[in-house]
CSV table of C-alpha atoms and ligand atoms in Angstrom, one decimal:
chain,number,residue,atom,x,y,z
A,1,MET,CA,91.6,81.7,96.5
A,2,LEU,CA,88.6,83.2,94.6
A,3,VAL,CA,88.1,87.0,95.3
A,4,LEU,CA,85.2,89.1,94.3
A,5,GLY,CA,86.6,92.6,93.5
A,6,ILE,CA,84.4,95.7,93.4
A,7,GLU,CA,85.5,99.0,91.9
A,8,SER,CA,83.5,102.3,92.2
A,9,SER,CA,86.1,105.0,92.8
A,10,CYS,CA,85.0,107.3,89.9
A,11,ASP,CA,82.8,106.9,86.9
A,12,GLU,CA,83.2,103.2,86.3
A,13,ALA,CA,81.2,100.5,88.2
A,14,GLY,CA,83.1,97.3,88.1
A,15,ALA,CA,82.9,93.7,89.5
A,16,ALA,CA,85.3,90.8,88.8
A,17,LEU,CA,86.1,87.3,90.0
A,18,VAL,CA,89.8,86.6,90.0
A,19,ARG,CA,91.5,83.4,91.2
A,20,ASP,CA,94.9,83.7,93.1
A,21,GLY,CA,95.3,87.4,92.1
A,22,ARG,CA,96.0,86.5,88.5
A,23,TYR,CA,93.4,84.4,86.7
A,24,ILE,CA,90.3,86.2,85.6
A,25,LEU,CA,87.0,84.3,85.6
A,26,SER,CA,85.0,87.4,84.8
A,27,ASN,CA,85.5,91.2,84.6
A,28,VAL,CA,82.5,93.5,84.1
A,29,VAL,CA,82.7,97.3,83.8
A,30,ALA,CA,79.8,99.6,83.3
A,31,SER,CA,81.2,102.9,82.0
A,32,GLN,CA,79.5,106.3,82.4
A,33,ILE,CA,81.6,108.0,79.7
A,34,ALA,CA,78.5,108.7,77.5
A,35,ILE,CA,76.8,110.5,80.5
A,36,HIS,CA,79.8,112.6,81.5
A,37,ASN,CA,80.9,113.4,78.0
A,38,ARG,CA,78.3,116.1,77.6
A,39,TYR,CA,79.8,117.9,80.6
A,40,GLY,CA,83.4,117.5,79.4
A,41,GLY,CA,84.4,115.7,82.6
A,42,VAL,CA,83.0,113.7,85.6
A,43,VAL,CA,80.2,115.2,87.6
A,44,PRO,CA,80.7,113.7,91.1
A,45,GLU,CA,77.0,113.8,92.1
A,46,VAL,CA,75.9,112.2,88.8
A,47,ALA,CA,78.7,109.5,89.1
A,48,SER,CA,77.6,108.4,92.6
A,49,ARG,CA,74.0,108.2,91.6
A,50,GLN,CA,74.9,106.0,88.6
A,51,GLN,CA,77.1,103.8,90.8
A,52,LEU,CA,74.0,103.2,93.0
A,53,SER,CA,71.9,102.0,90.1
A,54,THR,CA,74.5,100.0,88.2
A,55,LEU,CA,76.7,98.3,90.8
A,56,LEU,CA,74.4,95.4,91.9
A,57,PRO,CA,73.5,94.4,88.3
A,58,VAL,CA,77.2,94.5,87.5
A,59,ILE,CA,78.0,92.2,90.4
A,60,GLU,CA,75.3,89.8,89.3
A,61,THR,CA,76.6,89.7,85.8
A,62,ALA,CA,80.2,89.1,87.0
A,63,LEU,CA,79.0,86.1,89.0
A,64,ALA,CA,76.9,84.8,86.1
A,65,GLU,CA,79.8,85.2,83.6
A,66,ALA,CA,82.1,83.3,86.0
A,67,ASN,CA,79.5,80.6,86.5
A,68,CYS,CA,79.8,81.2,90.2
A,69,SER,CA,77.5,81.9,93.1
A,70,LEU,CA,78.4,83.8,96.3
A,71,ALA,CA,79.0,80.4,98.0
A,72,ASP,CA,82.1,79.9,95.8
A,73,ILE,CA,83.8,83.1,96.9
A,74,ASP,CA,86.6,83.1,99.5
A,75,ALA,CA,86.7,86.9,100.1
A,76,VAL,CA,85.2,90.2,99.1
A,77,ALA,CA,87.4,93.2,98.2
A,78,ALA,CA,86.3,96.8,97.4
A,79,THR,CA,88.1,100.1,96.7
A,80,TYR,CA,88.2,102.4,99.7
A,81,GLY,CA,90.3,105.2,98.2
A,82,PRO,CA,91.5,107.4,96.5
A,83,GLY,CA,88.6,108.7,94.5
A,84,LEU,CA,85.3,110.5,94.7
A,85,ALA,CA,83.8,110.1,98.2
A,86,GLY,CA,80.2,109.5,97.0
A,87,SER,CA,81.2,106.9,94.4
A,88,LEU,CA,83.6,105.1,96.8
A,89,LEU,CA,80.9,104.9,99.4
A,90,VAL,CA,78.6,102.9,97.1
A,91,GLY,CA,81.1,100.2,96.3
A,92,LEU,CA,82.6,100.0,99.8
A,93,THR,CA,79.2,99.7,101.4
A,94,VAL,CA,78.1,97.0,98.9
A,95,GLY,CA,81.3,95.1,99.5
A,96,LYS,CA,81.1,95.2,103.3
A,97,THR,CA,77.4,94.2,103.2
A,98,LEU,CA,78.1,91.2,101.0
A,99,ALA,CA,81.0,90.1,103.3
A,100,LEU,CA,78.8,90.4,106.3
A,101,ALA,CA,75.8,88.6,104.8
A,102,CYS,CA,77.9,85.8,103.4
A,103,ASP,CA,80.3,85.6,106.4
A,104,LEU,CA,83.3,86.2,104.3
A,105,PRO,CA,86.6,88.0,104.9
A,106,PHE,CA,86.6,91.6,103.7
A,107,LEU,CA,89.5,93.7,102.4
A,108,GLY,CA,89.5,97.4,101.4
A,109,VAL,CA,91.8,98.0,98.5
A,110,ASN,CA,93.9,101.1,97.7
A,111,HIS,CA,92.9,101.9,94.1
A,112,LEU,CA,96.5,103.0,93.1
A,113,GLU,CA,98.0,99.8,94.4
A,114,ALA,CA,95.4,97.9,92.4
A,115,HIS,CA,96.5,99.8,89.3
A,116,VAL,CA,100.0,98.4,90.0
A,117,TYR,CA,98.7,94.9,90.4
A,118,ALA,CA,96.9,95.0,87.1
A,119,ASN,CA,100.3,93.9,85.8
A,120,TRP,CA,99.8,90.5,87.5
A,121,LEU,CA,96.6,89.8,85.7
A,122,ARG,CA,96.6,87.3,82.8
A,123,LYS,CA,94.1,87.1,80.0
A,124,ASP,CA,92.9,83.8,78.8
A,125,GLU,CA,95.0,81.7,81.2
A,126,VAL,CA,93.6,79.3,83.7
A,127,ALA,CA,94.8,78.8,87.2
A,128,PRO,CA,97.2,75.9,87.7
A,129,THR,CA,95.6,73.1,89.6
A,130,GLU,CA,98.6,72.6,91.9
A,131,ALA,CA,98.6,75.3,94.6
A,132,ALA,CA,101.8,77.2,93.7
A,133,ASP,CA,103.6,79.8,95.8
A,134,TRP,CA,101.2,82.7,96.1
A,135,ASN,CA,104.0,85.1,96.2
A,136,TYR,CA,105.5,84.4,92.9
A,137,GLN,CA,104.4,82.5,89.8
A,138,PRO,CA,106.2,82.3,86.5
A,139,GLY,CA,105.2,85.2,84.3
A,140,ASP,CA,104.8,87.6,87.3
A,141,PRO,CA,106.7,90.9,87.2
A,142,GLN,CA,110.0,90.5,89.1
A,143,PHE,CA,111.1,92.7,92.1
A,144,PRO,CA,112.8,95.1,92.5
A,145,LEU,CA,111.0,97.0,89.7
A,146,LEU,CA,110.2,100.5,88.7
A,147,CYS,CA,106.5,101.5,88.3
A,148,LEU,CA,105.3,104.6,86.4
A,149,VAL,CA,101.9,105.3,87.9
A,150,VAL,CA,100.0,107.6,85.5
A,151,SER,CA,96.3,108.0,86.0
A,152,GLY,CA,93.7,110.8,86.0
A,153,ALA,CA,94.8,112.1,89.3
A,154,HIS,CA,98.3,110.7,89.9
A,155,SER,CA,101.7,110.7,88.2
A,156,GLU,CA,104.3,109.0,90.2
A,157,LEU,CA,107.6,107.1,89.8
A,158,VAL,CA,107.7,104.4,92.3
A,159,LEU,CA,110.4,101.9,93.2
A,160,VAL,CA,108.7,98.6,94.2
A,161,ARG,CA,111.1,96.4,96.1
A,162,ASP,CA,108.6,93.7,97.0
A,163,HIS,CA,104.9,93.1,97.5
A,164,GLY,CA,103.6,96.1,99.4
A,165,HIS,CA,107.1,97.8,99.6
A,166,TYR,CA,106.9,101.2,97.8
A,167,GLU,CA,109.4,104.0,97.6
A,168,LEU,CA,108.4,107.3,96.1
A,169,LEU,CA,111.1,108.6,93.7
A,170,GLY,CA,109.1,111.4,92.1
A,171,ARG,CA,105.6,112.8,91.7
A,172,THR,CA,103.8,115.6,89.8
A,173,ARG,CA,104.0,119.0,91.4
A,174,ASP,CA,100.7,120.1,89.8
A,175,ASP,CA,98.5,118.3,87.2
A,176,ALA,CA,98.6,114.6,86.7
A,177,ALA,CA,99.4,113.3,83.2
A,178,GLY,CA,95.8,112.1,82.7
A,179,GLU,CA,94.4,115.4,84.0
A,180,ALA,CA,96.5,117.2,81.4
A,181,PHE,CA,95.2,114.9,78.6
A,182,ASP,CA,91.6,115.6,79.8
A,183,LYS,CA,92.0,119.4,80.2
A,184,VAL,CA,93.8,119.8,76.9
A,185,ALA,CA,91.2,117.7,75.1
A,186,ARG,CA,88.6,120.1,76.4
A,187,ILE,CA,90.6,123.0,75.1
A,188,LEU,CA,90.9,121.4,71.7
A,189,GLY,CA,87.2,120.6,71.6
A,190,LEU,CA,87.8,116.8,71.8
A,191,ASP,CA,85.7,114.2,73.6
A,192,TYR,CA,86.1,113.1,77.3
A,193,PRO,CA,88.1,111.2,78.4
A,194,GLY,CA,90.9,113.2,76.8
A,195,GLY,CA,93.6,110.5,76.6
A,196,PRO,CA,92.0,108.3,74.0
A,197,SER,CA,90.7,111.3,72.0
A,198,ILE,CA,94.1,112.9,71.9
A,199,GLN,CA,95.8,109.6,71.0
A,200,HIS,CA,93.3,109.1,68.2
A,201,ALA,CA,93.7,112.7,66.9
A,202,ALA,CA,97.5,112.3,66.9
A,203,GLU,CA,97.3,109.0,65.0
A,204,GLN,CA,95.1,110.8,62.4
A,205,ALA,CA,97.8,113.5,62.0
A,206,GLU,CA,100.5,110.8,61.5
A,207,GLN,CA,98.3,108.8,59.1
A,208,ALA,CA,97.8,112.0,57.0
A,209,LEU,CA,101.5,112.6,56.8
A,210,LEU,CA,102.2,109.0,55.8
A,211,GLN,CA,99.8,109.3,53.0
A,212,GLN,CA,101.7,112.4,51.8
A,213,HIS,CA,105.0,110.4,52.1
A,214,LYS,CA,106.2,112.7,54.9
A,215,PRO,CA,107.9,111.5,58.1
A,216,VAL,CA,105.4,110.9,60.9
A,217,SER,CA,107.7,112.5,63.4
A,218,SER,CA,107.0,115.9,61.9
A,219,ALA,CA,103.5,115.7,63.3
A,220,ARG,CA,105.0,115.4,66.8
A,221,SER,CA,107.2,118.4,66.3
A,222,ALA,CA,104.6,120.6,64.5
A,223,TYR,CA,104.4,122.9,67.5
A,224,ARG,CA,107.3,123.4,69.8
A,225,LEU,CA,105.9,123.0,73.2
A,226,PRO,CA,107.5,123.4,76.7
A,227,ARG,CA,108.8,120.5,78.8
A,228,ALA,CA,109.4,120.9,82.5
A,229,TRP,CA,112.5,118.7,83.1
A,230,LEU,CA,112.9,119.7,86.8
A,231,ARG,CA,116.5,118.4,86.6
A,232,GLY,CA,117.9,116.6,89.5
A,233,THR,CA,114.5,115.3,90.5
A,234,TYR,CA,112.1,112.6,89.3
A,235,ASP,CA,109.2,115.0,89.7
A,236,PHE,CA,106.9,116.1,86.9
A,237,SER,CA,105.0,119.2,86.1
A,238,PHE,CA,102.4,119.5,83.3
A,239,SER,CA,100.6,122.7,84.1
A,240,GLY,CA,103.0,124.9,82.0
A,241,LEU,CA,102.3,122.7,79.0
A,242,LYS,CA,98.6,122.9,79.6
A,243,THR,CA,98.7,126.7,79.8
A,244,ALA,CA,100.8,126.8,76.6
A,245,MET,CA,98.1,124.8,74.9
A,246,LEU,CA,95.4,127.1,76.2
A,247,HIS,CA,97.2,130.2,74.9
A,248,LEU,CA,98.0,128.5,71.6
A,249,ALA,CA,94.3,127.8,71.2
A,250,GLU,CA,93.3,131.3,72.3
A,251,GLY,CA,95.8,132.8,69.9
A,252,ALA,CA,94.5,130.6,67.1
A,253,SER,CA,90.9,131.5,67.7
A,254,GLY,CA,91.7,135.2,67.9
A,255,GLU,CA,90.0,135.3,71.3
A,256,ARG,CA,93.0,137.2,72.9
A,257,THR,CA,95.1,138.8,70.2
A,258,SER,CA,96.9,141.3,72.4
A,259,ASP,CA,99.9,140.3,74.4
A,260,ALA,CA,99.2,139.9,78.1
A,261,PRO,CA,102.3,141.5,79.6
A,262,HIS,CA,101.5,140.4,83.2
A,263,GLU,CA,101.5,136.8,82.2
A,264,GLY,CA,105.1,137.0,80.8
A,265,LYS,CA,106.9,136.4,77.6
A,266,GLN,CA,106.1,132.7,77.3
A,267,VAL,CA,102.4,133.3,77.2
A,268,SER,CA,102.5,135.8,74.4
A,269,GLN,CA,104.9,133.4,72.6
A,270,TYR,CA,102.3,130.6,72.5
A,271,MET,CA,99.5,133.1,71.6
A,272,ARG,CA,101.6,134.4,68.7
A,273,MET,CA,102.2,130.8,67.6
A,274,GLY,CA,98.5,130.2,67.6
A,275,ALA,CA,97.8,133.4,65.8
A,276,GLN,CA,100.4,132.5,63.1
A,277,ALA,CA,98.9,129.1,62.7
A,278,ALA,CA,95.5,130.7,62.2
A,279,ALA,CA,96.9,133.1,59.6
A,280,HIS,CA,98.0,130.1,57.6
A,281,GLY,CA,94.5,128.6,57.8
A,282,VAL,CA,92.7,127.0,60.7
A,283,PRO,CA,95.3,125.2,62.9
A,284,ASP,CA,95.0,121.5,62.6
A,285,VAL,CA,93.7,120.1,65.9
A,286,SER,CA,95.3,116.7,65.1
A,287,LEU,CA,98.7,118.3,64.8
A,288,LEU,CA,98.2,120.2,68.1
A,289,ALA,CA,97.2,116.9,69.7
A,290,ALA,CA,100.2,115.1,68.3
A,291,SER,CA,102.6,117.8,69.5
A,292,PHE,CA,101.0,117.8,73.0
A,293,GLN,CA,101.1,114.1,73.3
A,294,GLU,CA,104.8,114.0,72.3
A,295,ALA,CA,105.6,116.6,75.0
A,296,ILE,CA,104.0,114.5,77.7
A,297,VAL,CA,105.5,111.2,76.5
A,298,ASP,CA,108.9,112.7,76.1
A,299,VAL,CA,109.2,113.8,79.8
A,300,LEU,CA,107.5,110.6,81.2
A,301,ALA,CA,109.7,108.3,79.1
A,302,VAL,CA,113.1,110.0,79.7
A,303,LYS,CA,112.5,110.4,83.4
A,304,THR,CA,111.4,106.8,83.7
A,305,ARG,CA,114.5,105.6,81.8
A,306,MET,CA,116.8,107.7,84.0
A,307,ALA,CA,115.3,106.3,87.2
A,308,ALA,CA,115.5,102.8,85.9
A,309,GLN,CA,119.2,103.3,85.2
A,310,GLU,CA,119.9,104.9,88.6
A,311,TYR,CA,118.1,102.3,90.6
A,312,GLN,CA,119.4,99.4,88.4
A,313,VAL,CA,116.1,97.7,87.9
A,314,GLN,CA,115.6,94.8,85.4
A,315,GLN,CA,112.0,95.6,84.8
A,316,VAL,CA,109.7,98.7,84.4
A,317,ILE,CA,105.9,98.4,84.6
A,318,LEU,CA,103.2,100.9,83.8
A,319,ALA,CA,100.0,101.5,85.8
A,320,GLY,CA,96.9,103.7,85.4
A,321,GLY,CA,94.8,104.9,82.6
A,322,VAL,CA,97.6,106.8,80.7
A,323,ALA,CA,99.5,103.4,80.6
A,324,ALA,CA,97.0,102.7,77.8
A,325,ASN,CA,98.7,105.3,75.6
A,326,ALA,CA,100.3,103.6,72.5
A,327,SER,CA,102.8,106.4,72.0
A,328,LEU,CA,104.0,106.2,75.6
A,329,ARG,CA,104.4,102.4,75.4
A,330,ALA,CA,106.3,102.6,72.1
A,331,ARG,CA,108.6,105.4,73.3
A,332,LEU,CA,109.4,103.6,76.6
A,333,GLU,CA,110.2,100.4,74.7
A,334,GLN,CA,112.6,102.5,72.6
A,335,GLU,CA,114.3,104.0,75.7
A,336,LEU,CA,114.6,100.7,77.6
A,337,LEU,CA,115.2,98.0,75.0
A,338,PRO,CA,118.9,99.1,74.4
A,339,LEU,CA,119.5,98.9,78.1
A,340,HIS,CA,118.1,95.4,78.3
A,341,ILE,CA,115.4,96.6,80.8
A,342,ARG,CA,112.1,94.7,80.3
A,343,LEU,CA,109.0,96.8,79.9
A,344,SER,CA,105.6,95.4,80.7
A,345,TYR,CA,102.1,96.9,80.9
A,346,PRO,CA,98.6,95.5,81.3
A,347,PRO,CA,96.3,95.1,78.3
A,348,VAL,CA,94.4,98.4,77.6
A,349,ALA,CA,91.2,97.2,79.3
A,350,PHE,CA,93.1,96.6,82.5
A,351,CYS,CA,95.0,100.0,82.4
A,352,THR,CA,91.8,102.0,82.9
A,353,ASP,CA,89.6,101.4,86.0
A,354,ASN,CA,88.4,97.9,86.4
A,355,ALA,CA,87.6,95.5,89.2
A,356,ALA,CA,89.9,92.6,88.2
A,357,MET,CA,92.8,94.7,89.4
A,358,ILE,CA,91.0,95.3,92.8
A,359,ALA,CA,90.7,91.6,93.3
A,360,SER,CA,94.3,91.1,92.3
A,361,GLY,CA,95.6,93.7,94.7
A,362,ALA,CA,93.4,92.3,97.5
A,363,PHE,CA,94.7,88.8,97.0
A,364,PHE,CA,98.3,89.7,98.0
A,365,HIS,CA,97.1,91.2,101.2
A,366,LEU,CA,94.6,88.4,102.0
A,367,SER,CA,97.4,85.9,101.4
A,368,ARG,CA,99.4,87.5,104.2
A,369,GLY,CA,96.4,87.1,106.5
A,370,GLU,CA,95.3,90.8,106.3
A,371,ARG,CA,91.7,91.7,106.8
A,372,HIS,CA,89.7,94.9,107.3
A,373,SER,CA,87.0,95.3,109.9
A,374,LEU,CA,83.6,96.4,108.6
A,375,ASP,CA,83.9,99.8,110.1
A,376,LEU,CA,86.5,100.8,107.4
A,377,ASP,CA,85.5,104.1,105.9
A,378,VAL,CA,86.3,105.7,102.5
A,379,GLN,CA,89.5,107.6,102.1
A,380,PRO,CA,89.2,109.9,99.1
A,381,GLY,CA,92.7,111.3,99.5
A,382,LEU,CA,94.5,108.0,100.0
A,383,SER,CA,98.0,107.6,98.5
A,384,LEU,CA,100.3,104.6,98.0
A,385,PRO,CA,101.7,103.4,101.4
A,386,PHE,CA,105.2,104.8,100.8
A,387,ARG,CA,108.2,103.8,102.9
A,388,THR,CA,111.0,106.3,103.4
B,1,KG4,O1,93.3,105.1,85.9
B,1,KG4,P1,92.2,105.8,85.3
B,1,KG4,O2,91.2,104.9,84.5
B,1,KG4,O3,91.3,106.5,86.4
B,1,KG4,C1,91.9,107.1,87.5
B,1,KG4,O4,92.2,106.3,88.5
B,1,KG4,O5,92.2,108.3,87.4
B,1,KG4,O6,92.8,106.9,84.4
B,1,KG4,C2,92.0,107.8,83.7
B,1,KG4,C3,92.9,108.7,82.9
B,1,KG4,C4,92.1,109.8,82.2
B,1,KG4,O7,92.7,111.0,82.5
B,1,KG4,C5,92.2,109.4,80.7
B,1,KG4,O8,92.2,110.5,79.8
B,1,KG4,C6,93.5,108.7,80.7
B,1,KG4,O9,93.6,107.9,81.9
B,1,KG4,N1,93.7,107.8,79.6
B,1,KG4,C7,94.6,107.9,78.6
B,1,KG4,C8,94.4,106.9,77.6
B,1,KG4,N2,93.3,106.2,78.1
B,1,KG4,C9,92.9,106.7,79.3
B,1,KG4,N3,95.6,108.8,78.5
B,1,KG4,C10,96.4,108.8,77.4
B,1,KG4,N4,96.2,107.8,76.4
B,1,KG4,C11,95.2,106.9,76.5
B,1,KG4,N5,95.0,106.0,75.5
B,2,ZN,ZN1,92.1,104.5,88.3
């Protein structure tokens, strides 16, 4: 089954042709990063206008790269949530219109579920000629598995028992991991999106230490930052860490030198830390980035390992933009390898928003005979369809 996937939930316009939910014929993404960078984050109105002008050429390019025409496609799939309403509306309308015009089945895709299914995509592999079992093919992730979903707006630990069977084990109580990366990058004066910028800055800190023959781990512990363990739960909280970073930066810049008693001891502690760093010269942004990244990775990795042990899964998969983070991948490998729990994650290009994952997620619904009618509307606040 050849599916045309369309992604437009935020600031990336994507189109892809994927066979049997796994084999990529083409995957085209038009990123708006350069446009939003100057604002330090995504401006929704600008994002939807850009989607309008880029999506059709992106679809044409995806068809051309796959050497396909609309006549070769078996179904059309587009994201219908979660995301920015205006951006979602563009892709969903284009998808439904194409399905109507070409008399093809249509499926609206949950963007978060699609991030999970990015783990089913294979690079540089061709579809087997024999029609195999759609449900499972060698090389697929194996159920039951644990999925850490970490994107710009979501941080969730999810037990996936089978296709479409999701149980929520924990979620963030405030900021998502990606949101924390983006906000802290802004505080540190680094580029949007924050994740890759912070990873890069942290790598620079480690590189500098290596050259001085010092252990790289000292970059990660240069600043002692708070971790919200929320013991007894698999929930996360990153807002305290973000606030600590803000006060550290304020203390360092001398913006707020006096203690702020109403904000408590913790606040003044990080301001003092920043002021001390400033007294020893300008605090090194790359060391701040490395310490911050370590604090996030620490909590994500330890909680994921504990959940994997409690629920006795054989495999952990990562999903969402933060899954691209090299430090998170390496640390999880370290946590899970001794327990003989397999860790897998999509290639970096399929961790961040793309349309191949939309076509993949759609395939598993379409194979069960599911379709959406053309009056499907966008759902900006959609979550994974959890069972209790
Ligand atoms: O999944 P995604 O592309 O979009 C959403 O659905 O939200 O995730 C975007 C998020 C951003 O917050 C971005 O900073 C983060 O993923 N991200 C990373 C990395 N690459 C992207 N975070 C940490 N390390 C990375 N290498
Ligand atoms: Zn996403």
